[in-house]
Amino acid sequence: MLLRRFRGVQNPTNSYIGAFKIRKMRKISFLLAALCLLTAATMAQETPDLDMFKKIRNEEMTNSKVMEIAYYLTDVSGPRLTISPGYTRASNWAKSKLTEWGLSNVALEPWGEFGKGWELKKSYIAMTAPYYQPMIAYPKAWTLGTDGLKSGEVMLVDAKDSADYMARFKGKVAGKIIITPLAQDLNKLDSTADGSRYSDEELKKIANPAPDTGRRGNNPEFAARMQALRFRNKLKELAQADGAIAIISASTRGKHGTLFVQGGGPYRVNTAPSMPDISMGGEDYLRIQRLVKGGVPVKLDMDIQTQFTQDDTKGYNVVGEIPGTDKKLKDEIVMVGAHLDSWHGATGATDNAAGSAVMLEVVRLLKTMGVKPKRTIRIALWNGEEQGLFGSSGYVKNHFADPATMELKPEHAKLAAYFNLDNGSGKIRGIYLENNEAVRPIFEKWLEPFHDMGAATITKSHTGGTDHESFDAVGLPGFQFIQDELEYDTRTHHSNMDTYDRLLPEDLKQAATIIAAFVYQAAQRDDKLPRKELPKPRPARAPF
Ligand SMILES: [Zn+2]
């Protein structure tokens, strides 16, 4: 998923009931009566196939392949940066598996124009003075290499803005390796566990969210971060022009050798690539900073090779189907999806091979069980999620509607539901309704048989930062599940430690069981899932 600061539970502001209440107070009693009838009718017809749920559960608990799938997506494919060779390996593997399992219409489907591919070919970063020490450090994506082995002294550039840089550092950074001030203090005992599951108390809070505390755009902390990011990009431009070897940063989340590494340069075609930009483990970075501040010269050796490609600048999602069998309903679709792309510091196991492996397991399971769904079940593994939900929003635009115009394509009327998984390896604890209250009684019934597996919470809240938002943006019923956090924020989310070892097999099996049941039921029930009001057209904007 995208960075956490863009996600988070928000208070519902646009609920189906809420909107009506505000606009038509006088009709409130009529509306409530109608809603009660509607709810009663929905509940009356909502009788999940418990026998099938049991079979699905039994099959997944005894013959699961989810960890085997995860092994191919992580260890075998490697990092899966958007349109990188690793992404191609993983998407081709998924395509061949879907075909082997007997799915139809399996394809790598282009979603639109992305830009440059990028791959790390070599990375050697070590301190050579005042003594030798290997450093825990990774180049950021879409940045240049060093063009051979370079050795340089570290310089602390504490410029506050461009004018300050020009006055104090202009002409002085050539051949230097730049660090910027880091105010992190690791000299304290962190006695909280790295990994956790939701307590009953926390789940209650998710189910009953506190009033909204304000919009992200008005948050001064966010504004300051954006300002710092803009200056950092400017600083890189200036230092690159002045001939600095590289710039290093440390993630404030990082400790115990865990570092977080994402993009450091532009990926669009016809953009000038960024200078070498390195993410370093907190402890190594702070040691260098202390030495430099203490007047002890620090030298680093760096030999970094990166490769940009532009032979195919389009992005591709992986898609496949289990065709529907009911005469009337087979043209309708139930979709499952997860993003297959990752960052490059490790193998993106929890973000998001976990979700991709579960969704692949869901369709494998249903296919293996010989399920003949009434509606067509379609899987999509998304590309370009990490750069802004590109794969799913491109797909939604191509198949359903463009949120900018809200002109609906015929397929828009056919989508029964979309289910997404992208909050790590944690098991499912419930589901976010995205303010679609009409779905609550349905999901309540579907979740009931899985209460003993820890999945019982339903919240009307919206959750952000991942691909169901692309569906929600055009008024389609798209949902992300509530998942246990585990070590997502502390250790794995975009880190150098997001590997196969951080996956919990029992959690992934639980998720595959519940989602397979949800998908099956969505494919079999008489009606498509209820929808919210169609949103008004919104001019193109960033997806978060
Ligand atoms: Zn992510």
Coordinates of C-alpha atoms and ligand atoms in Angstrom, one line a residue:
M1 CA 0.0 0.0 0.0
L2 CA 0.9 3.6 -0.3
L3 CA 2.5 5.3 2.7
R4 CA 0.4 5.2 5.9
R5 CA 0.0 9.0 6.2
F6 CA -2.3 8.8 3.2
R7 CA -4.4 6.0 4.6
G8 CA -5.9 5.9 8.1
V9 CA -9.4 5.5 9.2
Q10 CA -11.5 8.6 8.5
N11 CA -14.8 9.5 9.9
P12 CA -17.6 8.9 7.4
T13 CA -18.7 12.2 5.9
N14 CA -20.6 11.0 2.9
S15 CA -22.8 8.1 4.1
Y16 CA -25.8 7.1 2.2
I17 CA -28.1 7.8 5.1
G18 CA -26.2 10.9 6.2
A19 CA -26.4 12.7 2.9
F20 CA -30.2 12.2 2.8
K21 CA -30.7 13.3 6.4
I22 CA -29.0 16.6 5.7
R23 CA -30.7 17.4 2.5
K24 CA -34.2 16.2 3.2
M25 CA -34.9 16.5 6.9
R26 CA -38.7 16.5 6.4
K27 CA -38.7 13.2 4.7
I28 CA -36.6 11.6 7.4
S29 CA -39.4 9.4 8.9
F30 CA -40.4 8.2 5.5
L31 CA -36.8 7.4 4.7
L32 CA -36.2 5.5 7.9
A33 CA -39.3 3.4 7.3
A34 CA -38.1 2.7 3.7
L35 CA -34.7 1.9 5.0
C36 CA -36.0 -0.5 7.6
L37 CA -38.0 -2.3 4.9
L38 CA -35.0 -2.4 2.6
T39 CA -32.8 -3.7 5.4
A40 CA -35.4 -6.3 6.4
A41 CA -35.7 -7.4 2.8
T42 CA -32.0 -7.6 2.4
M43 CA -31.6 -9.5 5.6
A44 CA -34.4 -11.8 4.6
Q45 CA -32.7 -12.8 1.4
E46 CA -29.2 -13.0 2.7
T47 CA -28.7 -16.6 3.4
P48 CA -25.0 -17.5 2.6
D49 CA -24.3 -21.0 1.5
L50 CA -22.9 -22.2 4.8
D51 CA -22.2 -25.7 3.4
M52 CA -20.0 -24.2 0.7
F53 CA -18.3 -21.9 3.2
K54 CA -17.4 -25.0 5.3
K55 CA -16.0 -26.8 2.2
I56 CA -13.9 -23.7 1.2
R57 CA -12.6 -23.5 4.8
N58 CA -11.7 -27.2 5.0
E59 CA -10.0 -27.2 1.6
E60 CA -7.9 -24.1 2.4
M61 CA -6.9 -25.4 5.8
T62 CA -5.8 -28.8 4.5
N63 CA -4.5 -28.2 1.0
S64 CA -3.4 -24.5 0.9
K65 CA -0.8 -23.4 -1.7
V66 CA -0.7 -19.8 -0.5
M67 CA 2.9 -20.0 0.8
E68 CA 4.1 -21.8 -2.3
I69 CA 2.6 -19.0 -4.4
A70 CA 4.2 -16.4 -2.1
Y71 CA 7.6 -18.1 -2.5
Y72 CA 7.4 -17.6 -6.3
L73 CA 6.3 -14.0 -6.0
T74 CA 9.0 -13.1 -3.5
D75 CA 12.1 -15.3 -3.4
V76 CA 12.0 -16.4 -7.0
S77 CA 10.7 -13.2 -8.7
G78 CA 12.6 -10.7 -6.5
P79 CA 11.8 -7.1 -6.0
R80 CA 8.8 -6.1 -8.2
L81 CA 9.2 -2.4 -8.8
T82 CA 6.7 -1.1 -11.3
I83 CA 7.6 -2.2 -14.9
S84 CA 11.0 -3.6 -13.7
P85 CA 12.3 -7.0 -14.8
G86 CA 11.2 -8.4 -11.3
Y87 CA 7.7 -7.2 -12.0
T88 CA 7.8 -8.9 -15.4
R89 CA 9.1 -12.2 -13.9
A90 CA 6.3 -12.2 -11.3
S91 CA 3.5 -11.2 -13.7
N92 CA 4.6 -13.8 -16.2
W93 CA 4.7 -16.4 -13.5
A94 CA 1.2 -15.4 -12.3
K95 CA -0.1 -15.5 -15.9
S96 CA 1.2 -19.0 -16.5
K97 CA -0.2 -20.2 -13.2
L98 CA -3.6 -18.8 -13.9
T99 CA -3.6 -20.5 -17.2
E100 CA -2.4 -23.8 -15.7
W101 CA -5.2 -23.7 -13.1
G102 CA -7.7 -23.4 -16.0
L103 CA -8.8 -19.8 -15.8
S104 CA -10.0 -18.0 -18.9
N105 CA -9.1 -14.8 -20.6
V106 CA -5.7 -14.7 -18.8
A107 CA -3.6 -11.8 -20.0
L108 CA -1.2 -9.1 -19.1
E109 CA -3.4 -6.1 -19.8
P110 CA -2.0 -2.7 -20.4
W111 CA -3.5 0.0 -18.1
G112 CA -1.8 3.0 -19.6
E113 CA 1.5 5.0 -19.9
F114 CA 3.9 4.8 -17.0
G115 CA 7.4 5.8 -17.9
K116 CA 10.9 4.4 -17.4
G117 CA 11.7 1.0 -16.0
W118 CA 14.5 0.9 -13.5
E119 CA 16.7 -1.8 -11.9
L120 CA 19.5 -1.8 -9.4
K121 CA 22.5 -3.7 -10.9
K122 CA 25.1 -3.2 -8.3
S123 CA 25.4 -1.5 -4.9
Y124 CA 28.5 -1.3 -2.8
I125 CA 28.5 1.3 0.0
A126 CA 31.2 1.3 2.8
M127 CA 32.9 3.7 5.2
T128 CA 36.7 3.8 4.7
A129 CA 37.7 6.5 7.2
P130 CA 38.2 6.9 10.1
Y131 CA 38.1 3.0 9.7
Y132 CA 36.5 0.4 7.5
Q133 CA 32.9 -0.5 8.0
P134 CA 30.2 -1.8 5.6
M135 CA 27.1 0.3 5.7
I136 CA 23.5 -0.8 5.6
A137 CA 22.3 1.3 2.7
Y138 CA 20.2 1.1 -0.5
P139 CA 20.0 3.3 -3.5
K140 CA 16.5 4.9 -4.1
A141 CA 14.6 3.9 -7.2
W142 CA 14.9 5.9 -10.4
T143 CA 18.2 7.4 -9.4
L144 CA 21.6 7.3 -11.2
G145 CA 24.6 5.1 -10.4
T146 CA 28.0 6.5 -9.5
D147 CA 29.6 5.6 -12.8
G148 CA 32.2 3.3 -11.2
L149 CA 33.8 3.2 -7.8
K150 CA 33.9 6.7 -6.2
S151 CA 35.5 7.7 -2.9
G152 CA 34.4 10.9 -1.2
E153 CA 34.4 12.8 2.1
V154 CA 31.0 13.2 3.8
M155 CA 29.8 16.8 4.1
L156 CA 26.9 17.9 6.3
V157 CA 24.8 20.3 4.3
D158 CA 22.5 22.1 6.7
A159 CA 21.1 24.7 4.3
K160 CA 17.7 25.9 5.2
D161 CA 16.6 26.9 1.7
S162 CA 18.1 27.5 -1.8
A163 CA 19.4 31.0 -1.0
D164 CA 21.1 29.6 2.1
Y165 CA 22.7 26.8 0.0
M166 CA 23.9 29.3 -2.7
A167 CA 25.5 31.5 0.0
R168 CA 27.2 28.8 2.1
F169 CA 27.7 25.7 -0.1
K170 CA 27.8 26.7 -3.7
G171 CA 31.0 25.4 -5.3
K172 CA 32.0 23.4 -2.2
V173 CA 30.2 20.1 -2.7
A174 CA 32.1 18.8 -5.8
G175 CA 33.4 15.2 -5.1
K176 CA 31.6 15.2 -1.7
I177 CA 28.9 12.8 -0.3
I178 CA 26.1 14.9 1.2
I179 CA 24.2 14.2 4.4
T180 CA 21.5 16.6 5.8
P181 CA 20.8 17.1 9.5
L182 CA 18.8 14.2 11.1
A183 CA 17.3 15.0 14.5
Q184 CA 16.6 11.4 15.4
D185 CA 17.4 10.1 18.9
L186 CA 17.8 6.3 19.2
N187 CA 19.2 6.4 22.7
K188 CA 16.2 5.2 24.4
L189 CA 14.6 1.8 25.2
D190 CA 11.7 1.1 22.9
S191 CA 9.8 -1.3 25.1
T192 CA 6.8 -1.8 22.8
A193 CA 6.7 -4.9 20.7
D194 CA 7.4 -4.6 17.0
G195 CA 4.5 -6.8 16.1
S196 CA 0.9 -6.6 17.3
R197 CA -2.6 -7.8 16.7
Y198 CA -5.7 -5.7 17.2
S199 CA -7.1 -5.9 20.7
D200 CA -10.9 -6.1 21.2
E201 CA -10.7 -2.5 22.5
E202 CA -8.9 -1.3 19.3
L203 CA -11.4 -3.2 17.1
K204 CA -14.3 -1.4 19.0
K205 CA -12.6 1.9 18.1
I206 CA -12.4 1.0 14.5
A207 CA -16.1 0.0 14.5
N208 CA -17.1 3.2 16.2
P209 CA -14.7 5.9 14.8
A210 CA -14.1 9.1 16.6
P211 CA -15.3 12.4 14.9
D212 CA -13.0 13.5 12.1
T213 CA -10.1 15.7 13.4
G214 CA -9.6 17.6 10.2
R215 CA -8.5 17.3 6.7
R216 CA -5.1 16.3 5.6
G217 CA -4.6 19.4 3.6
N218 CA -5.0 21.6 6.7
N219 CA -2.5 19.6 8.7
P220 CA 0.5 21.8 9.5
E221 CA 2.7 18.7 10.0
F222 CA 1.8 17.5 6.5
A223 CA 2.4 20.9 5.0
A224 CA 5.9 21.1 6.6
R225 CA 6.7 17.6 5.3
M226 CA 5.8 18.6 1.8
Q227 CA 7.8 21.8 2.1
A228 CA 10.9 19.8 3.3
L229 CA 10.4 17.3 0.4
R230 CA 10.3 20.1 -2.1
F231 CA 13.5 21.7 -0.7
R232 CA 15.2 18.3 -0.8
N233 CA 14.5 17.9 -4.5
K234 CA 15.8 21.4 -5.1
L235 CA 18.9 20.6 -3.0
K236 CA 19.5 17.5 -5.1
E237 CA 19.3 19.5 -8.3
L238 CA 21.8 22.1 -7.0
A239 CA 24.2 19.5 -5.6
Q240 CA 24.0 17.4 -8.8
A241 CA 24.9 20.5 -10.9
D242 CA 27.8 21.3 -8.5
G243 CA 29.3 17.8 -9.0
A244 CA 28.5 16.0 -5.6
I245 CA 28.9 12.2 -5.8
A246 CA 25.8 11.3 -3.9
I247 CA 23.3 12.3 -1.3
I248 CA 22.3 10.1 1.7
S249 CA 19.2 10.2 3.8
A250 CA 17.9 8.1 6.7
S251 CA 14.4 7.1 7.4
T252 CA 13.2 8.3 10.8
R253 CA 11.2 5.0 11.1
G254 CA 14.3 2.9 10.7
K255 CA 16.2 1.2 13.5
H256 CA 18.0 -2.0 14.3
G257 CA 19.3 -2.0 10.7
T258 CA 15.8 -1.8 9.2
L259 CA 15.6 1.0 6.6
F260 CA 12.8 2.2 4.4
V261 CA 13.5 2.9 0.8
Q262 CA 11.3 4.2 -2.0
G263 CA 11.7 6.3 -5.1
G264 CA 14.3 9.1 -5.3
G265 CA 13.9 10.4 -8.9
P266 CA 11.4 11.0 -11.7
Y267 CA 10.2 8.0 -13.8
R268 CA 8.3 9.8 -16.5
V269 CA 9.9 9.8 -20.0
N270 CA 11.8 12.9 -20.9
T271 CA 12.7 13.7 -17.3
A272 CA 16.3 14.2 -16.2
P273 CA 17.4 11.5 -13.8
S274 CA 18.3 12.3 -10.2
M275 CA 21.8 12.0 -8.8
P276 CA 22.7 9.0 -6.7
D277 CA 20.4 9.1 -3.7
I278 CA 20.9 6.6 -0.9
S279 CA 18.7 5.5 2.0
M280 CA 20.8 4.4 5.0
G281 CA 20.0 2.6 8.2
G282 CA 19.5 5.0 11.2
E283 CA 22.4 3.8 13.3
D284 CA 24.9 4.0 10.5
Y285 CA 23.7 7.5 9.4
L286 CA 23.7 8.8 13.0
R287 CA 27.3 7.5 13.5
I288 CA 28.4 9.4 10.4
Q289 CA 26.6 12.5 11.5
R290 CA 28.1 12.4 15.0
L291 CA 31.7 12.0 13.6
V292 CA 31.3 14.8 11.0
K293 CA 29.9 17.1 13.7
G294 CA 32.7 16.1 16.0
G295 CA 35.3 17.2 13.4
V296 CA 36.4 13.6 12.5
P297 CA 36.6 13.3 8.7
V298 CA 34.4 10.5 7.3
K299 CA 35.0 8.9 3.9
L300 CA 32.8 6.6 2.0
D301 CA 33.4 4.3 -1.0
M302 CA 30.5 3.8 -3.4
D303 CA 30.0 1.8 -6.5
I304 CA 26.4 1.9 -7.7
Q305 CA 25.1 0.8 -11.0
T306 CA 21.5 1.4 -12.0
Q307 CA 19.7 0.7 -15.3
F308 CA 16.9 2.7 -16.8
T309 CA 14.8 1.2 -19.7
Q310 CA 12.5 2.8 -22.1
D311 CA 11.7 0.0 -24.6
D312 CA 8.1 -0.4 -23.2
T313 CA 6.8 2.5 -21.1
K314 CA 3.4 1.0 -20.6
G315 CA 2.3 -0.7 -17.4
Y316 CA 0.5 -4.1 -17.3
N317 CA -1.9 -5.7 -14.8
V318 CA -2.4 -9.4 -14.7
V319 CA -6.0 -10.6 -15.2
G320 CA -7.9 -13.9 -15.5
E321 CA -11.4 -15.2 -15.1
I322 CA -13.5 -18.1 -13.8
P323 CA -16.4 -17.7 -16.2
G324 CA -20.0 -17.4 -14.9
T325 CA -22.5 -20.1 -15.7
D326 CA -25.9 -18.6 -15.1
K327 CA -27.6 -17.5 -18.3
K328 CA -28.8 -14.2 -16.8
L329 CA -25.8 -13.4 -14.5
K330 CA -22.7 -14.7 -16.3
D331 CA -22.0 -11.3 -17.8
E332 CA -21.9 -9.8 -14.3
I333 CA -18.5 -9.7 -12.6
V334 CA -17.2 -10.2 -9.1
M335 CA -13.6 -9.0 -8.8
V336 CA -10.7 -9.7 -6.4
G337 CA -7.5 -7.8 -6.6
A338 CA -4.2 -6.8 -4.9
H339 CA -1.2 -4.9 -6.2
L340 CA 1.7 -7.0 -7.4
D341 CA 4.3 -4.2 -7.7
S342 CA 6.5 -3.5 -4.7
W343 CA 9.5 -1.3 -3.7
H344 CA 12.9 -2.7 -4.3
G345 CA 14.7 -2.8 -0.9
A346 CA 13.6 -6.4 -0.4
T347 CA 11.0 -8.7 -2.1
G348 CA 7.8 -6.8 -1.0
A349 CA 6.5 -9.8 0.9
T350 CA 4.0 -8.0 3.1
D351 CA 3.5 -5.2 0.6
N352 CA 2.1 -6.8 -1.3
A353 CA 3.0 -10.3 -2.3
A354 CA 0.8 -11.3 0.7
G355 CA -2.3 -9.8 -0.9
S356 CA -1.4 -11.1 -4.4
A357 CA -0.7 -14.6 -3.1
V358 CA -4.0 -14.6 -1.2
M359 CA -6.0 -13.5 -4.3
L360 CA -4.2 -16.0 -6.5
E361 CA -5.0 -18.7 -3.9
V362 CA -8.6 -17.6 -3.8
V363 CA -9.1 -18.3 -7.5
R364 CA -7.0 -21.4 -7.4
L365 CA -9.0 -22.8 -4.5
L366 CA -12.4 -22.1 -6.2
K367 CA -11.2 -23.5 -9.5
T368 CA -9.8 -26.6 -7.8
M369 CA -13.0 -27.2 -6.0
G370 CA -14.8 -27.1 -9.3
V371 CA -17.0 -24.2 -8.4
K372 CA -19.3 -23.1 -11.2
P373 CA -20.2 -19.5 -10.2
K374 CA -23.3 -17.8 -11.5
R375 CA -21.4 -14.6 -12.1
T376 CA -18.0 -14.4 -13.6
I377 CA -15.2 -14.2 -11.0
R378 CA -12.2 -12.0 -12.2
I379 CA -8.8 -11.6 -10.6
A380 CA -6.6 -8.5 -11.2
L381 CA -3.1 -8.1 -9.9
W382 CA -2.3 -4.4 -10.1
N383 CA 0.8 -2.6 -11.4
G384 CA 1.9 0.9 -10.3
E385 CA 0.1 1.0 -7.0
E386 CA 3.1 2.4 -5.1
Q387 CA 3.3 5.4 -7.4
G388 CA -0.4 6.4 -7.0
L389 CA -2.8 3.5 -7.7
F390 CA -2.0 3.7 -11.4
G391 CA -2.8 0.1 -12.4
S392 CA -6.2 0.0 -10.8
S393 CA -7.2 3.5 -11.7
G394 CA -6.1 3.0 -15.3
Y395 CA -8.1 -0.3 -15.4
V396 CA -11.2 1.4 -13.9
K397 CA -10.9 4.2 -16.5
N398 CA -10.6 1.7 -19.3
H399 CA -13.4 -0.6 -18.2
F400 CA -15.9 1.3 -16.0
A401 CA -15.7 5.1 -15.9
D402 CA -13.3 8.0 -15.7
P403 CA -13.9 9.9 -12.4
A404 CA -13.2 13.1 -14.2
T405 CA -16.2 12.8 -16.5
M406 CA -18.3 10.0 -14.8
E407 CA -19.4 8.9 -18.3
L408 CA -20.3 5.3 -17.5
K409 CA -19.1 2.5 -19.8
P410 CA -21.4 -0.6 -20.2
E411 CA -19.3 -2.7 -17.9
H412 CA -20.0 -0.2 -15.0
A413 CA -23.5 -1.7 -14.7
K414 CA -22.1 -5.3 -14.5
L415 CA -19.7 -5.1 -11.5
A416 CA -21.2 -6.8 -8.5
A417 CA -18.3 -6.2 -6.1
Y418 CA -14.6 -5.6 -5.8
F419 CA -12.5 -7.0 -2.9
N420 CA -9.0 -5.8 -2.2
L421 CA -6.2 -7.0 0.1
D422 CA -3.2 -4.8 0.8
N423 CA -2.6 -4.2 4.5
G424 CA 0.2 -6.8 5.0
S425 CA 0.3 -10.4 6.1
G426 CA -2.2 -9.9 9.0
K427 CA -5.3 -12.0 9.1
I428 CA -8.7 -10.5 8.4
R429 CA -10.5 -9.0 11.4
G430 CA -13.4 -7.5 9.5
I431 CA -14.2 -5.1 6.7
Y432 CA -14.5 -1.3 5.9
L433 CA -17.9 -0.4 4.4
E434 CA -16.6 2.8 2.7
N435 CA -19.8 4.5 4.0
N436 CA -22.0 2.1 2.2
E437 CA -24.3 1.2 5.0
A438 CA -26.7 -0.8 2.8
V439 CA -24.0 -3.5 2.6
R440 CA -23.7 -3.9 6.4
P441 CA -26.4 -6.5 6.9
I442 CA -25.0 -8.6 4.0
F443 CA -21.5 -8.6 5.3
E444 CA -22.7 -9.3 8.8
K445 CA -24.2 -12.6 7.6
W446 CA -21.2 -13.5 5.5
L447 CA -18.8 -12.8 8.4
E448 CA -20.8 -14.8 11.0
P449 CA -19.3 -18.2 10.2
F450 CA -15.8 -16.6 10.6
H451 CA -16.2 -15.0 14.0
D452 CA -14.3 -17.9 15.5
M453 CA -11.3 -17.0 13.2
G454 CA -11.2 -13.5 14.6
A455 CA -13.1 -11.7 11.8
A456 CA -16.2 -10.0 13.2
T457 CA -15.7 -6.2 12.9
I458 CA -17.6 -4.1 10.5
T459 CA -17.0 -0.3 10.3
K460 CA -18.7 2.2 8.1
S461 CA -15.3 3.9 7.8
H462 CA -13.3 4.6 4.7
T463 CA -9.8 3.3 4.6
G464 CA -7.3 4.8 2.1
G465 CA -4.0 4.2 0.3
T466 CA -4.9 1.3 -1.8
D467 CA -6.7 0.0 -4.9
H468 CA -10.3 -0.3 -3.8
E469 CA -10.3 3.5 -3.9
S470 CA -10.1 3.5 -7.7
F471 CA -13.4 1.6 -7.8
D472 CA -15.0 3.7 -5.0
A473 CA -14.1 6.8 -7.0
V474 CA -16.6 5.9 -9.7
G475 CA -19.3 4.7 -7.4
L476 CA -18.5 1.0 -7.6
P477 CA -18.7 -1.2 -4.5
G478 CA -15.0 -1.7 -3.7
F479 CA -13.8 -2.9 -0.3
Q480 CA -10.6 -3.4 1.7
F481 CA -10.6 -5.8 4.7
I482 CA -9.5 -4.8 8.2
Q483 CA -6.2 -6.7 8.8
D484 CA -4.0 -7.2 11.9
E485 CA -1.0 -4.8 11.7
L486 CA 1.7 -7.3 12.8
E487 CA 5.1 -5.7 12.1
Y488 CA 3.8 -3.7 9.1
D489 CA 4.7 -0.1 10.3
T490 CA 7.6 -1.0 12.5
R491 CA 9.5 -3.4 10.2
T492 CA 8.2 -4.3 6.8
H493 CA 6.2 -1.6 5.0
H494 CA 8.6 -0.5 2.2
S495 CA 11.7 -1.7 4.1
N496 CA 14.8 -3.8 3.4
M497 CA 13.3 -6.5 5.6
D498 CA 10.0 -7.0 3.8
T499 CA 10.8 -10.7 2.9
Y500 CA 9.1 -14.0 2.8
D501 CA 10.1 -14.6 6.4
R502 CA 7.7 -11.9 7.6
L503 CA 4.7 -13.8 6.2
L504 CA 2.5 -15.7 8.6
P505 CA 1.0 -18.8 6.8
E506 CA -2.0 -19.2 9.2
D507 CA -3.0 -15.6 8.7
L508 CA -2.8 -15.8 4.9
K509 CA -4.8 -19.1 4.9
Q510 CA -7.4 -17.4 7.0
A511 CA -7.6 -14.5 4.6
A512 CA -7.9 -16.7 1.6
T513 CA -10.7 -18.7 3.2
I514 CA -12.8 -15.6 4.1
I515 CA -12.2 -13.9 0.7
A516 CA -13.0 -17.1 -1.2
A517 CA -16.3 -17.3 0.7
F518 CA -17.1 -13.6 0.1
V519 CA -16.3 -13.9 -3.6
Y520 CA -18.4 -17.1 -4.0
Q521 CA -21.4 -15.5 -2.2
A522 CA -21.1 -12.3 -4.2
A523 CA -21.1 -14.5 -7.4
Q524 CA -24.2 -16.5 -6.3
R525 CA -26.6 -14.1 -4.6
D526 CA -29.6 -12.8 -6.5
D527 CA -28.5 -9.1 -6.7
K528 CA -25.3 -7.3 -7.1
L529 CA -24.1 -5.6 -3.9
P530 CA -25.9 -2.3 -3.2
R531 CA -24.1 0.8 -4.3
K532 CA -23.7 4.3 -3.0
E533 CA -25.0 7.3 -4.9
L534 CA -22.9 8.0 -8.0
P535 CA -20.2 10.6 -7.3
K536 CA -20.2 13.8 -9.3
P537 CA -17.5 14.2 -11.9
R538 CA -14.2 15.4 -10.4
P539 CA -11.5 17.0 -12.4
A540 CA -8.3 14.9 -12.6
R541 CA -6.3 15.0 -9.3
A542 CA -3.8 13.0 -7.5
P543 CA -5.3 9.7 -6.4
F544 CA -4.7 10.3 -2.7
Ligands
ZN1 ZN 3.2 0.0 -0.4

